[in-house]
Amino acid sequence: MTQLESKGTAAPAKRTLQGSLGVTAIVFMVVAAASPLTVVGGAAPLGILLGNGVGFPSLYAISGVVLLLFSVGVAAISRHVAKPGAFFTYVGYGMGRPMGLASAWLAMLTYTTIQISVFGYIGFVLGFTVESLGGPALPWYLYSLAMIALVGILGYRHIELSSKVLSVLLVLEVGIVLVMVAAVVFTGGEQGLSAEPFYPSNIVSGSPGIGLMFAIAAFIGFEATAIFRDEAKDPGKTIPRATYAAVIGIGIFYTLASWGLVMAWGPDNVVDVAAEDPGSMIITTMARYLGVVGEVGVNILLITAMFACVLSFHNVITRYQHSMAGAGVLPDRVGDVHAKHLSPHVSSLVQTATAVVLTVLFAVLGLDPVLQVFTWFAGVATLAIAILMALTSLAIIVYFARTKKDKRVWNTVIAPALGFVGLVLSAVLIAANFPMLVGDVDADGNQVFGLVSGFLLFLIVAFPVFGYLQALWIKAKHPEAYTKLTDAIAA
């Protein structure tokens, strides 16, 4: 008997999330997780500087195409697997329960590390901002803990409250970037408008592998649409539409915004400008084209963008944990649903506690909030999500080949296969450059697989291995529970 069945007939109502989220609401939440302004202000300058320079905007377009191919398969399987567990559910249905649980724990690592990395960064930015305005010089982790508390309060309540908050913040951060691009277009930029970022010679210049790493990382979050299935209005239509809208919208926005950044300084100058101070490049650009209003506005919105990011990921993680509890692989209480807010409130509390413990641990260890907390764990999340999506693509192909439930070759074979190839290549490039991403370099600046990169890569291996072994243990010790593991994972 599973943990779910032991609750009796009242359990399903207690454990079922409810809502009426439409396509727009879900898109806003998952795009907020991708944090567009943070990407344009942080990742794009680094991609230009360390990647392929002027050609970096093209990598957003390439990444968007790869992930759109991936989304075709996800949309197809979401119509037949009516479960909210998303990736780990799809992998379970396609490749068996052990692989499903392995994917579940890899997903947990992905979203937990990306969330805690942004908590570290937002703590640093808040501390710097307050001090620059004449406020007290407080440690970064106090601001991080305050943000964790605020996110926890919103995450505890009904999802529609988070949706409204995220919608407002997302419109503001996207809006200011589009205004900047419009100003660049209107003035003609530094050297005139051109398509140089998309010239083949510029795409392959410099280090396109490193640039692709930053581009793929910028999309993390869009894939979580299926997690909100139980809270969606008409999920059979809402989830596929939201998935397509999210990846297409993000891809177009990043490509346009980074092109605008290149045009703002000119193809001949943009790399040098990024080298001077990549962290403040977006602020300098805003000040140049939008004046003081743009400079102050982007400073404020960078903070709210990061808050929107961690709030969105908090909601994603709590629903992953809720689904895993429903499958009997996490404590039963984690699957409880609040009687009033209809939210996975216990799961929310667990995730809030996890963020607090990790933040305190990093503070005790004396880690730098940007160079270590943010960079290290964003690197883990980037590689883990590429592996997770590649595995999901393969599982989708296997599922439809076995069940014959959908005979559309493009949707069930060709597109997922192309997405799989693109994601595997991306994962290989990310892994090869992982030491650089986390700062493992020798005295000459050459990347080496040292203690830090070795430990972080170990985490990416250890979490799915634990999940796989957990499934085998359940099968050996509790065969009835293993057979009925279909609440979230099946084969």
mmCIF file of N, CA and C in Angstrom, residues 259-327:
data_model
loop_
_atom_site.group_PDB
_atom_site.id
_atom_site.type_symbol
_atom_site.label_atom_id
_atom_site.label_comp_id
_atom_site.label_asym_id
_atom_site.label_seq_id
_atom_site.Cartn_x
_atom_site.Cartn_y
_atom_site.Cartn_z
ATOM 1 N N TRP A 259 21.147 41.875 -29.478
ATOM 2 C CA TRP A 259 21.480 42.611 -30.706
ATOM 3 C C TRP A 259 21.470 44.109 -30.429
ATOM 4 N N GLY A 260 20.476 44.575 -29.690
ATOM 5 C CA GLY A 260 20.412 45.992 -29.337
ATOM 6 C C GLY A 260 21.611 46.426 -28.517
ATOM 7 N N LEU A 261 22.086 45.540 -27.635
ATOM 8 C CA LEU A 261 23.260 45.848 -26.816
ATOM 9 C C LEU A 261 24.506 46.002 -27.693
ATOM 10 N N VAL A 262 24.643 45.131 -28.684
ATOM 11 C CA VAL A 262 25.783 45.222 -29.602
ATOM 12 C C VAL A 262 25.693 46.499 -30.429
ATOM 13 N N MET A 263 24.497 46.804 -30.939
ATOM 14 C CA MET A 263 24.330 48.001 -31.757
ATOM 15 C C MET A 263 24.539 49.275 -30.935
ATOM 16 N N ALA A 264 24.200 49.220 -29.644
ATOM 17 C CA ALA A 264 24.329 50.407 -28.787
ATOM 18 C C ALA A 264 25.773 50.889 -28.714
ATOM 19 N N TRP A 265 26.731 49.958 -28.774
ATOM 20 C CA TRP A 265 28.143 50.324 -28.670
ATOM 21 C C TRP A 265 28.901 50.131 -29.980
ATOM 22 N N GLY A 266 28.273 49.433 -30.908
ATOM 23 C CA GLY A 266 28.916 49.198 -32.200
ATOM 24 C C GLY A 266 29.706 47.906 -32.209
ATOM 25 N N PRO A 267 29.681 47.152 -33.322
ATOM 26 C CA PRO A 267 30.422 45.895 -33.415
ATOM 27 C C PRO A 267 31.912 46.041 -33.143
ATOM 28 N N ASP A 268 32.476 47.202 -33.470
ATOM 29 C CA ASP A 268 33.918 47.394 -33.279
ATOM 30 C C ASP A 268 34.283 47.668 -31.816
ATOM 31 N N ASN A 269 33.314 48.095 -31.009
ATOM 32 C CA ASN A 269 33.629 48.539 -29.643
ATOM 33 C C ASN A 269 33.024 47.671 -28.546
ATOM 34 N N VAL A 270 32.022 46.848 -28.856
ATOM 35 C CA VAL A 270 31.219 46.221 -27.817
ATOM 36 C C VAL A 270 32.029 45.286 -26.921
ATOM 37 N N VAL A 271 33.000 44.565 -27.484
ATOM 38 C CA VAL A 271 33.806 43.652 -26.667
ATOM 39 C C VAL A 271 34.652 44.437 -25.664
ATOM 40 N N ASP A 272 35.227 45.549 -26.108
ATOM 41 C CA ASP A 272 36.032 46.380 -25.207
ATOM 42 C C ASP A 272 35.175 46.973 -24.095
ATOM 43 N N VAL A 273 33.953 47.378 -24.418
ATOM 44 C CA VAL A 273 33.050 47.932 -23.411
ATOM 45 C C VAL A 273 32.688 46.853 -22.389
ATOM 46 N N ALA A 274 32.415 45.645 -22.874
ATOM 47 C CA ALA A 274 32.091 44.543 -21.965
ATOM 48 C C ALA A 274 33.282 44.205 -21.076
ATOM 49 N N ALA A 275 34.489 44.307 -21.613
ATOM 50 C CA ALA A 275 35.694 43.979 -20.842
ATOM 51 C C ALA A 275 35.933 44.964 -19.710
ATOM 52 N N GLU A 276 35.530 46.226 -19.910
ATOM 53 C CA GLU A 276 35.748 47.240 -18.875
ATOM 54 C C GLU A 276 35.006 46.897 -17.598
ATOM 55 N N ASP A 277 33.762 46.520 -17.699
ATOM 56 C CA ASP A 277 32.973 46.130 -16.526
ATOM 57 C C ASP A 277 31.678 45.476 -17.003
ATOM 58 N N PRO A 278 31.704 44.153 -17.212
ATOM 59 C CA PRO A 278 30.504 43.485 -17.738
ATOM 60 C C PRO A 278 29.296 43.612 -16.815
ATOM 61 N N GLY A 279 29.543 43.697 -15.506
ATOM 62 C CA GLY A 279 28.440 43.780 -14.559
ATOM 63 C C GLY A 279 27.630 45.054 -14.653
ATOM 64 N N SER A 280 28.272 46.145 -15.068
ATOM 65 C CA SER A 280 27.570 47.428 -15.148
ATOM 66 C C SER A 280 27.262 47.845 -16.581
ATOM 67 N N MET A 281 27.504 46.956 -17.539
ATOM 68 C CA MET A 281 27.324 47.319 -18.943
ATOM 69 C C MET A 281 25.881 47.726 -19.243
ATOM 70 N N ILE A 282 24.916 47.008 -18.711
ATOM 71 C CA ILE A 282 23.514 47.333 -18.985
ATOM 72 C C ILE A 282 23.143 48.673 -18.366
ATOM 73 N N ILE A 283 23.696 48.963 -17.183
ATOM 74 C CA ILE A 283 23.411 50.234 -16.515
ATOM 75 C C ILE A 283 24.009 51.398 -17.313
ATOM 76 N N THR A 284 25.244 51.205 -17.775
ATOM 77 C CA THR A 284 25.905 52.233 -18.586
ATOM 78 C C THR A 284 25.150 52.471 -19.887
ATOM 79 N N THR A 285 24.672 51.394 -20.487
ATOM 80 C CA THR A 285 23.923 51.506 -21.744
ATOM 81 C C THR A 285 22.612 52.248 -21.526
ATOM 82 N N MET A 286 21.921 51.913 -20.440
ATOM 83 C CA MET A 286 20.656 52.587 -20.122
ATOM 84 C C MET A 286 20.894 54.079 -19.894
ATOM 85 N N ALA A 287 21.947 54.403 -19.163
ATOM 86 C CA ALA A 287 22.251 55.812 -18.884
ATOM 87 C C ALA A 287 22.559 56.565 -20.178
ATOM 88 N N ARG A 288 23.215 55.895 -21.095
ATOM 89 C CA ARG A 288 23.610 56.536 -22.342
ATOM 90 C C ARG A 288 22.414 56.824 -23.241
ATOM 91 N N TYR A 289 21.463 55.893 -23.283
ATOM 92 C CA TYR A 289 20.347 56.033 -24.228
ATOM 93 C C TYR A 289 19.040 56.489 -23.581
ATOM 94 N N LEU A 290 18.894 56.289 -22.262
ATOM 95 C CA LEU A 290 17.651 56.690 -21.599
ATOM 96 C C LEU A 290 17.870 57.692 -20.479
ATOM 97 N N GLY A 291 19.116 58.091 -20.258
ATOM 98 C CA GLY A 291 19.397 59.096 -19.246
ATOM 99 C C GLY A 291 19.306 58.564 -17.824
ATOM 100 N N VAL A 292 19.169 59.494 -16.882
ATOM 101 C CA VAL A 292 19.133 59.142 -15.454
ATOM 102 C C VAL A 292 17.940 58.246 -15.130
ATOM 103 N N VAL A 293 16.815 58.500 -15.772
ATOM 104 C CA VAL A 293 15.613 57.686 -15.513
ATOM 105 C C VAL A 293 15.883 56.220 -15.846
ATOM 106 N N GLY A 294 16.513 55.978 -16.982
ATOM 107 C CA GLY A 294 16.836 54.618 -17.369
ATOM 108 C C GLY A 294 17.844 53.984 -16.440
ATOM 109 N N GLU A 295 18.845 54.765 -16.013
ATOM 110 C CA GLU A 295 19.882 54.243 -15.126
ATOM 111 C C GLU A 295 19.300 53.833 -13.778
ATOM 112 N N VAL A 296 18.498 54.702 -13.177
ATOM 113 C CA VAL A 296 17.884 54.397 -11.881
ATOM 114 C C VAL A 296 16.867 53.272 -12.025
ATOM 115 N N GLY A 297 16.086 53.328 -13.099
ATOM 116 C CA GLY A 297 15.065 52.322 -13.317
ATOM 117 C C GLY A 297 15.635 50.925 -13.451
ATOM 118 N N VAL A 298 16.721 50.770 -14.212
ATOM 119 C CA VAL A 298 17.292 49.447 -14.407
ATOM 120 C C VAL A 298 17.954 48.939 -13.127
ATOM 121 N N ASN A 299 18.493 49.853 -12.317
ATOM 122 C CA ASN A 299 19.043 49.446 -11.024
ATOM 123 C C ASN A 299 17.974 48.807 -10.145
ATOM 124 N N ILE A 300 16.821 49.465 -10.080
ATOM 125 C CA ILE A 300 15.720 48.951 -9.265
ATOM 126 C C ILE A 300 15.176 47.648 -9.847
ATOM 127 N N LEU A 301 14.989 47.640 -11.162
ATOM 128 C CA LEU A 301 14.380 46.475 -11.805
ATOM 129 C C LEU A 301 15.296 45.263 -11.825
ATOM 130 N N LEU A 302 16.609 45.458 -11.748
ATOM 131 C CA LEU A 302 17.513 44.315 -11.630
ATOM 132 C C LEU A 302 17.237 43.553 -10.336
ATOM 133 N N ILE A 303 16.932 44.307 -9.282
ATOM 134 C CA ILE A 303 16.623 43.668 -7.995
ATOM 135 C C ILE A 303 15.274 42.957 -8.056
ATOM 136 N N THR A 304 14.270 43.630 -8.600
ATOM 137 C CA THR A 304 12.949 43.002 -8.685
ATOM 138 C C THR A 304 12.956 41.825 -9.650
ATOM 139 N N ALA A 305 13.798 41.884 -10.689
ATOM 140 C CA ALA A 305 13.899 40.769 -11.636
ATOM 141 C C ALA A 305 14.448 39.529 -10.951
ATOM 142 N N MET A 306 15.453 39.711 -10.117
ATOM 143 C CA MET A 306 16.008 38.572 -9.390
ATOM 144 C C MET A 306 15.018 38.034 -8.368
ATOM 145 N N PHE A 307 14.257 38.936 -7.752
ATOM 146 C CA PHE A 307 13.216 38.476 -6.826
ATOM 147 C C PHE A 307 12.168 37.654 -7.567
ATOM 148 N N ALA A 308 11.750 38.122 -8.739
ATOM 149 C CA ALA A 308 10.782 37.372 -9.543
ATOM 150 C C ALA A 308 11.340 36.009 -9.913
ATOM 151 N N CYS A 309 12.628 35.949 -10.194
ATOM 152 C CA CYS A 309 13.278 34.700 -10.552
ATOM 153 C C CYS A 309 13.204 33.687 -9.407
ATOM 154 N N VAL A 310 13.596 34.094 -8.210
ATOM 155 C CA VAL A 310 13.608 33.146 -7.089
ATOM 156 C C VAL A 310 12.193 32.769 -6.658
ATOM 157 N N LEU A 311 11.238 33.691 -6.786
ATOM 158 C CA LEU A 311 9.856 33.357 -6.464
ATOM 159 C C LEU A 311 9.314 32.314 -7.435
ATOM 160 N N SER A 312 9.608 32.474 -8.696
ATOM 161 C CA SER A 312 9.150 31.518 -9.697
ATOM 162 C C SER A 312 9.772 30.147 -9.466
ATOM 163 N N PHE A 313 11.074 30.103 -9.209
ATOM 164 C CA PHE A 313 11.719 28.818 -8.965
ATOM 165 C C PHE A 313 11.237 28.182 -7.662
ATOM 166 N N HIS A 314 10.920 28.991 -6.684
ATOM 167 C CA HIS A 314 10.350 28.451 -5.444
ATOM 168 C C HIS A 314 9.055 27.696 -5.750
ATOM 169 N N ASN A 315 8.203 28.295 -6.566
ATOM 170 C CA ASN A 315 6.945 27.645 -6.934
ATOM 171 C C ASN A 315 7.184 26.361 -7.729
ATOM 172 N N VAL A 316 8.196 26.358 -8.576
ATOM 173 C CA VAL A 316 8.521 25.164 -9.356
ATOM 174 C C VAL A 316 8.991 24.041 -8.435
ATOM 175 N N ILE A 317 9.927 24.354 -7.539
ATOM 176 C CA ILE A 317 10.484 23.330 -6.661
ATOM 177 C C ILE A 317 9.417 22.749 -5.740
ATOM 178 N N THR A 318 8.571 23.606 -5.187
ATOM 179 C CA THR A 318 7.553 23.097 -4.265
ATOM 180 C C THR A 318 6.608 22.131 -4.972
ATOM 181 N N ARG A 319 6.336 22.362 -6.239
ATOM 182 C CA ARG A 319 5.445 21.455 -6.978
ATOM 183 C C ARG A 319 6.159 20.179 -7.393
ATOM 184 N N TYR A 320 7.452 20.252 -7.635
ATOM 185 C CA TYR A 320 8.219 19.032 -7.860
ATOM 186 C C TYR A 320 8.181 18.167 -6.599
ATOM 187 N N GLN A 321 8.420 18.788 -5.455
ATOM 188 C CA GLN A 321 8.407 18.031 -4.207
ATOM 189 C C GLN A 321 7.025 17.449 -3.932
ATOM 190 N N HIS A 322 5.987 18.215 -4.238
ATOM 191 C CA HIS A 322 4.613 17.753 -4.058
ATOM 192 C C HIS A 322 4.352 16.505 -4.901
ATOM 193 N N SER A 323 4.792 16.522 -6.158
ATOM 194 C CA SER A 323 4.602 15.370 -7.034
ATOM 195 C C SER A 323 5.395 14.161 -6.535
ATOM 196 N N MET A 324 6.611 14.394 -6.056
ATOM 197 C CA MET A 324 7.431 13.297 -5.550
ATOM 198 C C MET A 324 6.835 12.690 -4.290
ATOM 199 N N ALA A 325 6.234 13.530 -3.448
ATOM 200 C CA ALA A 325 5.550 13.005 -2.260
ATOM 201 C C ALA A 325 4.342 12.171 -2.661
ATOM 202 N N GLY A 326 3.647 12.617 -3.718
ATOM 203 C CA GLY A 326 2.515 11.854 -4.215
ATOM 204 C C GLY A 326 2.917 10.488 -4.734
ATOM 205 N N ALA A 327 4.167 10.373 -5.179
ATOM 206 C CA ALA A 327 4.681 9.093 -5.668
ATOM 207 C C ALA A 327 5.229 8.238 -4.545
#
